[in-house]
Amino acid sequence: MASVKLSTECLAILHPRKIVTYEIQHKDEDSIELKRVFSCNHENHFTSYNMVVGHFGHNDKVQGICVQSMDGRLAFYDENGTRVITRRLDRCLVPGPLAYVPEADMFVTCNSSMEIESCLFQVVAAAQDATNTRRKDSTVVQSDLDKALSSGGKMSPLGNRKVMSDWIVNIGEYALDIRLSHLHLSHLKNEDESKTTNHNENKIVVLGERTLFCITIRGELIYQRRLDYDPICMCTYAVQPDQSTSLHNLILASTESVAFVYVLL
């Protein structure tokens, strides 16, 4: 489930075989009404696992939806519910957590080799699905999301190119969750490390099976903490919600139904 900003505020709900978007209509202070905007069925043999939303391609006018399947494919939908492109992540045997970084226009996930992998949207869009053989009527997107969404999926063939990674960080364990958060890590005492770390930019927070990691959007591992419990999920929250540049804290939940709050200031 995700909040999508189309012409109005909408709610996107992901089902195994389809995605449904509802428009949120405020009737009064105490009640709202959901009006279905579109319902889009996935293609054959596509079972959804998770999704992210964002202005892919740095296009502020169009917000798209990216759905990851159980076999590691990424399907992109436009604001009308039309599937524009589908691409396969070659290093994915089973799906992992997925996050979108708007500053770098890239996707971050955990592949089957226990690595955090980032892929730029332009690289994903310019690649061809490895499962498709080249045909005269094959359709491949261009590197610009605006052209991709406005074309209705009719693109010129570019050849059989795989999705290449922008950077890879080996964490040695599978990731349970990946979040984008605005953290300020004051524990960085090394002068060289502090110079290369921009404390005002978002960080990629990765929850592993036994470790919490923090990675910059350039792929630099700047923080890791060993956990003495078994985590299952995490979320971030702004310390000052009314400020867009507010720092974030972390909440981790364990298998013993205990919540742990981390103040990383």
mmCIF file of C-alpha atoms in Angstrom:
data_model
loop_
_atom_site.group_PDB
_atom_site.id
_atom_site.type_symbol
_atom_site.label_atom_id
_atom_site.label_comp_id
_atom_site.label_asym_id
_atom_site.label_seq_id
_atom_site.Cartn_x
_atom_site.Cartn_y
_atom_site.Cartn_z
ATOM 1 C CA MET A 1 0.000 0.000 0.000
ATOM 2 C CA ALA A 2 1.339 3.429 -0.916
ATOM 3 C CA SER A 3 0.214 7.023 -1.237
ATOM 4 C CA VAL A 4 0.287 8.265 -4.813
ATOM 5 C CA LYS A 5 0.085 11.896 -5.895
ATOM 6 C CA LEU A 6 -1.668 12.086 -9.261
ATOM 7 C CA SER A 7 -3.964 15.032 -10.002
ATOM 8 C CA THR A 8 -5.332 14.454 -6.484
ATOM 9 C CA GLU A 9 -4.151 12.447 -3.502
ATOM 10 C CA CYS A 10 -4.656 8.740 -4.160
ATOM 11 C CA LEU A 11 -4.094 5.429 -2.430
ATOM 12 C CA ALA A 12 -2.484 2.568 -4.364
ATOM 13 C CA ILE A 13 -3.143 -0.991 -3.155
ATOM 14 C CA LEU A 14 -1.032 -3.829 -4.517
ATOM 15 C CA HIS A 15 -2.674 -7.234 -4.987
ATOM 16 C CA PRO A 16 -0.888 -10.391 -6.142
ATOM 17 C CA ARG A 17 -2.280 -10.121 -9.670
ATOM 18 C CA LYS A 18 -3.313 -6.472 -10.000
ATOM 19 C CA ILE A 19 -2.869 -2.951 -8.682
ATOM 20 C CA VAL A 20 -5.814 -0.731 -7.731
ATOM 21 C CA THR A 21 -5.716 3.033 -7.162
ATOM 22 C CA TYR A 22 -8.337 4.945 -5.182
ATOM 23 C CA GLU A 23 -8.866 8.685 -4.997
ATOM 24 C CA ILE A 24 -9.143 9.974 -1.409
ATOM 25 C CA GLN A 25 -12.128 12.277 -1.058
ATOM 26 C CA HIS A 26 -12.607 14.100 2.244
ATOM 27 C CA LYS A 27 -16.304 14.292 3.074
ATOM 28 C CA ASP A 28 -15.858 16.054 6.396
ATOM 29 C CA GLU A 29 -13.377 16.207 9.267
ATOM 30 C CA ASP A 30 -14.197 12.709 10.479
ATOM 31 C CA SER A 31 -14.807 10.708 7.304
ATOM 32 C CA ILE A 32 -13.300 10.056 3.911
ATOM 33 C CA GLU A 33 -14.472 8.212 0.825
ATOM 34 C CA LEU A 34 -12.405 6.122 -1.569
ATOM 35 C CA LYS A 35 -13.255 6.356 -5.255
ATOM 36 C CA ARG A 36 -11.577 3.875 -7.566
ATOM 37 C CA VAL A 37 -9.470 5.566 -10.229
ATOM 38 C CA PHE A 38 -8.171 2.527 -12.105
ATOM 39 C CA SER A 39 -7.608 -1.199 -11.703
ATOM 40 C CA CYS A 40 -4.822 -2.755 -13.749
ATOM 41 C CA ASN A 41 -4.204 -6.498 -14.052
ATOM 42 C CA HIS A 42 -0.628 -7.713 -14.318
ATOM 43 C CA GLU A 43 0.591 -9.596 -17.351
ATOM 44 C CA ASN A 44 0.582 -13.391 -17.376
ATOM 45 C CA HIS A 45 3.015 -15.130 -15.013
ATOM 46 C CA PHE A 46 3.573 -11.890 -13.080
ATOM 47 C CA THR A 47 2.914 -12.172 -9.328
ATOM 48 C CA SER A 48 3.635 -8.946 -7.469
ATOM 49 C CA TYR A 49 5.804 -8.768 -4.343
ATOM 50 C CA ASN A 50 6.206 -5.059 -3.469
ATOM 51 C CA MET A 51 6.114 -1.609 -5.058
ATOM 52 C CA VAL A 52 7.444 1.930 -4.855
ATOM 53 C CA VAL A 53 6.154 5.227 -6.243
ATOM 54 C CA GLY A 54 8.060 8.280 -7.417
ATOM 55 C CA HIS A 55 8.763 10.827 -10.107
ATOM 56 C CA PHE A 56 10.890 8.488 -12.193
ATOM 57 C CA GLY A 57 13.218 10.231 -14.600
ATOM 58 C CA HIS A 58 13.076 13.452 -12.517
ATOM 59 C CA ASN A 59 9.719 14.199 -14.124
ATOM 60 C CA ASP A 60 7.822 16.379 -11.652
ATOM 61 C CA LYS A 61 4.651 16.274 -13.753
ATOM 62 C CA VAL A 62 4.254 12.491 -13.808
ATOM 63 C CA GLN A 63 4.382 10.117 -10.850
ATOM 64 C CA GLY A 64 4.776 6.467 -11.717
ATOM 65 C CA ILE A 65 4.451 3.155 -9.912
ATOM 66 C CA CYS A 66 7.123 0.443 -9.989
ATOM 67 C CA VAL A 67 6.041 -3.101 -9.035
ATOM 68 C CA GLN A 68 8.523 -5.905 -8.347
ATOM 69 C CA SER A 69 7.442 -9.454 -9.124
ATOM 70 C CA MET A 70 8.262 -12.698 -7.329
ATOM 71 C CA ASP A 71 10.908 -13.508 -9.950
ATOM 72 C CA GLY A 72 12.692 -10.143 -9.832
ATOM 73 C CA ARG A 73 11.022 -8.242 -12.682
ATOM 74 C CA LEU A 74 10.200 -4.534 -12.453
ATOM 75 C CA ALA A 75 6.974 -3.364 -14.100
ATOM 76 C CA PHE A 76 6.372 0.374 -14.491
ATOM 77 C CA TYR A 77 2.890 1.902 -14.633
ATOM 78 C CA ASP A 78 1.936 5.442 -15.538
ATOM 79 C CA GLU A 79 -0.697 7.630 -13.862
ATOM 80 C CA ASN A 80 -3.425 6.044 -16.005
ATOM 81 C CA GLY A 81 -2.606 2.508 -14.920
ATOM 82 C CA THR A 82 -0.948 1.600 -18.230
ATOM 83 C CA ARG A 83 2.010 -0.741 -18.004
ATOM 84 C CA VAL A 84 4.824 1.035 -19.825
ATOM 85 C CA ILE A 85 7.839 -1.259 -19.488
ATOM 86 C CA THR A 86 8.976 -4.451 -17.759
ATOM 87 C CA ARG A 87 12.615 -5.161 -16.963
ATOM 88 C CA ARG A 88 14.370 -8.053 -15.232
ATOM 89 C CA LEU A 89 17.017 -7.765 -12.522
ATOM 90 C CA ASP A 90 19.566 -10.425 -13.480
ATOM 91 C CA ARG A 91 21.038 -10.890 -10.005
ATOM 92 C CA CYS A 92 17.647 -11.566 -8.412
ATOM 93 C CA LEU A 93 16.525 -15.150 -7.776
ATOM 94 C CA VAL A 94 14.003 -14.176 -5.103
ATOM 95 C CA PRO A 95 12.640 -10.647 -4.586
ATOM 96 C CA GLY A 96 14.028 -8.381 -1.903
ATOM 97 C CA PRO A 97 13.077 -5.017 -0.403
ATOM 98 C CA LEU A 98 12.877 -2.174 -2.885
ATOM 99 C CA ALA A 99 13.393 1.570 -2.401
ATOM 100 C CA TYR A 100 13.498 4.565 -4.739
ATOM 101 C CA VAL A 101 15.991 7.409 -4.252
ATOM 102 C CA PRO A 102 14.600 10.552 -5.943
ATOM 103 C CA GLU A 103 17.808 12.574 -5.568
ATOM 104 C CA ALA A 104 19.753 10.114 -7.718
ATOM 105 C CA ASP A 105 16.749 8.750 -9.673
ATOM 106 C CA MET A 106 17.706 5.188 -8.829
ATOM 107 C CA PHE A 107 16.317 2.004 -7.297
ATOM 108 C CA VAL A 108 17.967 0.152 -4.432
ATOM 109 C CA THR A 109 17.373 -3.501 -3.608
ATOM 110 C CA CYS A 110 19.105 -6.556 -2.120
ATOM 111 C CA ASN A 111 20.057 -9.256 -4.615
ATOM 112 C CA SER A 112 20.487 -12.984 -4.073
ATOM 113 C CA SER A 113 24.230 -12.575 -3.363
ATOM 114 C CA MET A 114 23.506 -10.617 -0.154
ATOM 115 C CA GLU A 115 24.507 -7.363 -1.835
ATOM 116 C CA ILE A 116 22.815 -3.985 -1.783
ATOM 117 C CA GLU A 117 22.509 -3.050 -5.435
ATOM 118 C CA SER A 118 21.516 0.246 -7.029
ATOM 119 C CA CYS A 119 20.248 0.738 -10.581
ATOM 120 C CA LEU A 120 19.689 4.098 -12.244
ATOM 121 C CA PHE A 121 16.276 4.533 -13.816
ATOM 122 C CA GLN A 122 17.768 5.609 -17.134
ATOM 123 C CA VAL A 123 19.804 2.383 -17.254
ATOM 124 C CA VAL A 124 16.734 0.300 -16.376
ATOM 125 C CA ALA A 125 14.640 2.068 -19.009
ATOM 126 C CA ALA A 126 17.268 1.709 -21.746
ATOM 127 C CA ALA A 127 17.783 -2.024 -21.144
ATOM 128 C CA GLN A 128 15.844 -4.833 -22.766
ATOM 129 C CA ASP A 129 14.187 -7.593 -20.785
ATOM 130 C CA ALA A 130 16.516 -10.586 -20.779
ATOM 131 C CA THR A 131 13.556 -12.970 -21.149
ATOM 132 C CA ASN A 132 12.429 -11.417 -24.432
ATOM 133 C CA THR A 133 13.906 -12.428 -27.750
ATOM 134 C CA ARG A 134 14.442 -9.697 -30.258
ATOM 135 C CA ARG A 135 11.525 -9.318 -32.644
ATOM 136 C CA LYS A 136 10.608 -6.800 -35.279
ATOM 137 C CA ASP A 137 7.737 -5.577 -33.133
ATOM 138 C CA SER A 138 9.641 -5.596 -29.826
ATOM 139 C CA THR A 139 9.174 -2.464 -27.731
ATOM 140 C CA VAL A 140 11.863 -0.910 -25.573
ATOM 141 C CA VAL A 141 11.717 2.387 -23.735
ATOM 142 C CA GLN A 142 13.982 5.374 -24.191
ATOM 143 C CA SER A 143 16.063 6.737 -21.326
ATOM 144 C CA ASP A 144 13.659 9.528 -20.470
ATOM 145 C CA LEU A 145 10.566 8.685 -18.387
ATOM 146 C CA ASP A 146 8.639 11.558 -19.936
ATOM 147 C CA LYS A 147 9.096 10.011 -23.392
ATOM 148 C CA ALA A 148 8.398 6.550 -22.026
ATOM 149 C CA LEU A 149 5.111 7.464 -20.388
ATOM 150 C CA SER A 150 3.908 9.661 -23.248
ATOM 151 C CA SER A 151 4.671 7.015 -25.865
ATOM 152 C CA GLY A 152 2.221 4.470 -24.505
ATOM 153 C CA GLY A 153 4.951 1.815 -24.531
ATOM 154 C CA LYS A 154 5.753 2.077 -28.264
ATOM 155 C CA MET A 155 9.512 2.364 -28.407
ATOM 156 C CA SER A 156 12.263 1.623 -30.878
ATOM 157 C CA PRO A 157 14.276 -1.583 -30.273
ATOM 158 C CA LEU A 158 17.687 -0.941 -28.691
ATOM 159 C CA GLY A 159 19.059 -4.466 -28.615
ATOM 160 C CA ASN A 160 19.521 -6.978 -25.840
ATOM 161 C CA ARG A 161 21.074 -4.905 -23.031
ATOM 162 C CA LYS A 162 20.968 -5.996 -19.420
ATOM 163 C CA VAL A 163 20.299 -3.811 -16.400
ATOM 164 C CA MET A 164 23.704 -2.743 -15.091
ATOM 165 C CA SER A 165 24.323 -1.705 -11.489
ATOM 166 C CA ASP A 166 25.520 1.759 -10.533
ATOM 167 C CA TRP A 167 27.150 0.487 -7.339
ATOM 168 C CA ILE A 168 27.106 -2.642 -5.147
ATOM 169 C CA VAL A 169 27.762 -2.993 -1.400
ATOM 170 C CA ASN A 170 28.276 -6.479 0.042
ATOM 171 C CA ILE A 171 26.616 -6.672 3.480
ATOM 172 C CA GLY A 172 27.020 -10.447 4.016
ATOM 173 C CA GLU A 173 23.382 -11.078 4.981
ATOM 174 C CA TYR A 174 19.966 -10.716 3.429
ATOM 175 C CA ALA A 175 18.146 -7.427 3.846
ATOM 176 C CA LEU A 176 14.724 -7.389 5.496
ATOM 177 C CA ASP A 177 13.898 -3.768 4.702
ATOM 178 C CA ILE A 178 15.369 -0.737 2.947
ATOM 179 C CA ARG A 179 14.302 2.819 3.781
ATOM 180 C CA LEU A 180 15.371 6.277 2.678
ATOM 181 C CA SER A 181 15.862 8.506 5.702
ATOM 182 C CA HIS A 182 17.415 11.837 6.649
ATOM 183 C CA LEU A 183 19.920 10.867 9.329
ATOM 184 C CA HIS A 184 22.774 12.837 10.864
ATOM 185 C CA LEU A 185 25.444 10.479 12.133
ATOM 186 C CA SER A 186 27.488 12.493 14.610
ATOM 187 C CA HIS A 187 29.627 9.453 15.475
ATOM 188 C CA LEU A 188 31.734 10.007 12.348
ATOM 189 C CA LYS A 189 35.003 11.162 13.865
ATOM 190 C CA ASN A 190 37.268 10.389 10.934
ATOM 191 C CA GLU A 191 38.055 13.664 9.142
ATOM 192 C CA ASP A 192 38.449 12.072 5.708
ATOM 193 C CA GLU A 193 35.143 10.202 6.090
ATOM 194 C CA SER A 194 33.344 13.301 7.348
ATOM 195 C CA LYS A 195 34.514 15.327 4.341
ATOM 196 C CA THR A 196 33.020 12.827 1.885
ATOM 197 C CA THR A 197 29.742 12.480 3.798
ATOM 198 C CA ASN A 198 27.058 15.105 3.196
ATOM 199 C CA HIS A 199 25.038 15.212 6.406
ATOM 200 C CA ASN A 200 22.224 17.127 4.685
ATOM 201 C CA GLU A 201 21.391 14.418 2.145
ATOM 202 C CA ASN A 202 19.210 11.362 2.603
ATOM 203 C CA LYS A 203 20.791 8.088 3.617
ATOM 204 C CA ILE A 204 19.848 4.539 2.644
ATOM 205 C CA VAL A 205 19.052 2.579 5.804
ATOM 206 C CA VAL A 206 19.224 -1.204 5.415
ATOM 207 C CA LEU A 207 17.878 -3.621 8.005
ATOM 208 C CA GLY A 208 19.735 -6.916 7.768
ATOM 209 C CA GLU A 209 19.057 -10.188 9.508
ATOM 210 C CA ARG A 210 21.345 -9.242 12.416
ATOM 211 C CA THR A 211 22.809 -5.835 11.489
ATOM 212 C CA LEU A 212 21.648 -2.292 10.787
ATOM 213 C CA PHE A 213 23.489 -0.560 7.928
ATOM 214 C CA CYS A 214 23.564 3.011 6.649
ATOM 215 C CA ILE A 215 24.749 3.734 3.101
ATOM 216 C CA THR A 216 25.053 7.008 1.211
ATOM 217 C CA ILE A 217 23.338 7.426 -2.141
ATOM 218 C CA ARG A 218 26.801 7.102 -3.728
ATOM 219 C CA GLY A 219 27.252 3.600 -2.305
ATOM 220 C CA GLU A 220 29.502 4.361 0.682
ATOM 221 C CA LEU A 221 28.935 2.268 3.812
ATOM 222 C CA ILE A 222 29.203 4.796 6.670
ATOM 223 C CA TYR A 223 27.513 3.048 9.587
ATOM 224 C CA GLN A 224 26.708 -0.439 10.820
ATOM 225 C CA ARG A 225 25.424 -1.705 14.148
ATOM 226 C CA ARG A 226 25.182 -5.307 15.278
ATOM 227 C CA LEU A 227 21.802 -6.141 16.803
ATOM 228 C CA ASP A 228 21.404 -8.504 19.762
ATOM 229 C CA TYR A 229 17.875 -9.488 18.761
ATOM 230 C CA ASP A 230 16.066 -10.771 15.690
ATOM 231 C CA PRO A 231 14.507 -7.826 13.797
ATOM 232 C CA ILE A 232 11.541 -8.193 11.484
ATOM 233 C CA CYS A 233 10.837 -4.668 10.183
ATOM 234 C CA MET A 234 11.575 -0.978 10.645
ATOM 235 C CA CYS A 235 10.185 2.468 9.958
ATOM 236 C CA THR A 236 11.485 6.024 10.143
ATOM 237 C CA TYR A 237 9.789 9.156 11.438
ATOM 238 C CA ALA A 238 10.622 12.846 11.338
ATOM 239 C CA VAL A 239 11.618 14.518 14.581
ATOM 240 C CA GLN A 240 9.920 17.716 13.384
ATOM 241 C CA PRO A 241 7.173 16.657 10.949
ATOM 242 C CA ASP A 242 6.329 20.249 9.970
ATOM 243 C CA GLN A 243 9.823 20.738 8.478
ATOM 244 C CA SER A 244 10.788 19.080 5.208
ATOM 245 C CA THR A 245 14.466 18.985 6.228
ATOM 246 C CA SER A 246 13.803 17.468 9.654
ATOM 247 C CA LEU A 247 16.079 14.708 10.894
ATOM 248 C CA HIS A 248 14.670 11.191 11.251
ATOM 249 C CA ASN A 249 14.762 8.550 13.951
ATOM 250 C CA LEU A 250 14.354 4.785 13.546
ATOM 251 C CA ILE A 251 11.936 2.292 15.047
ATOM 252 C CA LEU A 252 12.843 -1.393 14.823
ATOM 253 C CA ALA A 253 10.530 -4.265 15.774
ATOM 254 C CA SER A 254 11.763 -7.662 16.926
ATOM 255 C CA THR A 255 10.315 -11.148 16.803
ATOM 256 C CA GLU A 256 9.567 -10.842 20.523
ATOM 257 C CA SER A 257 7.046 -8.026 19.928
ATOM 258 C CA VAL A 258 9.406 -5.353 21.254
ATOM 259 C CA ALA A 259 9.950 -1.970 19.560
ATOM 260 C CA PHE A 260 13.383 -0.325 19.700
ATOM 261 C CA VAL A 261 13.763 3.407 19.017
ATOM 262 C CA TYR A 262 17.133 4.633 17.724
ATOM 263 C CA VAL A 263 17.923 8.342 17.891
ATOM 264 C CA LEU A 264 20.759 8.814 15.392
ATOM 265 C CA LEU A 265 21.534 12.505 15.782
#
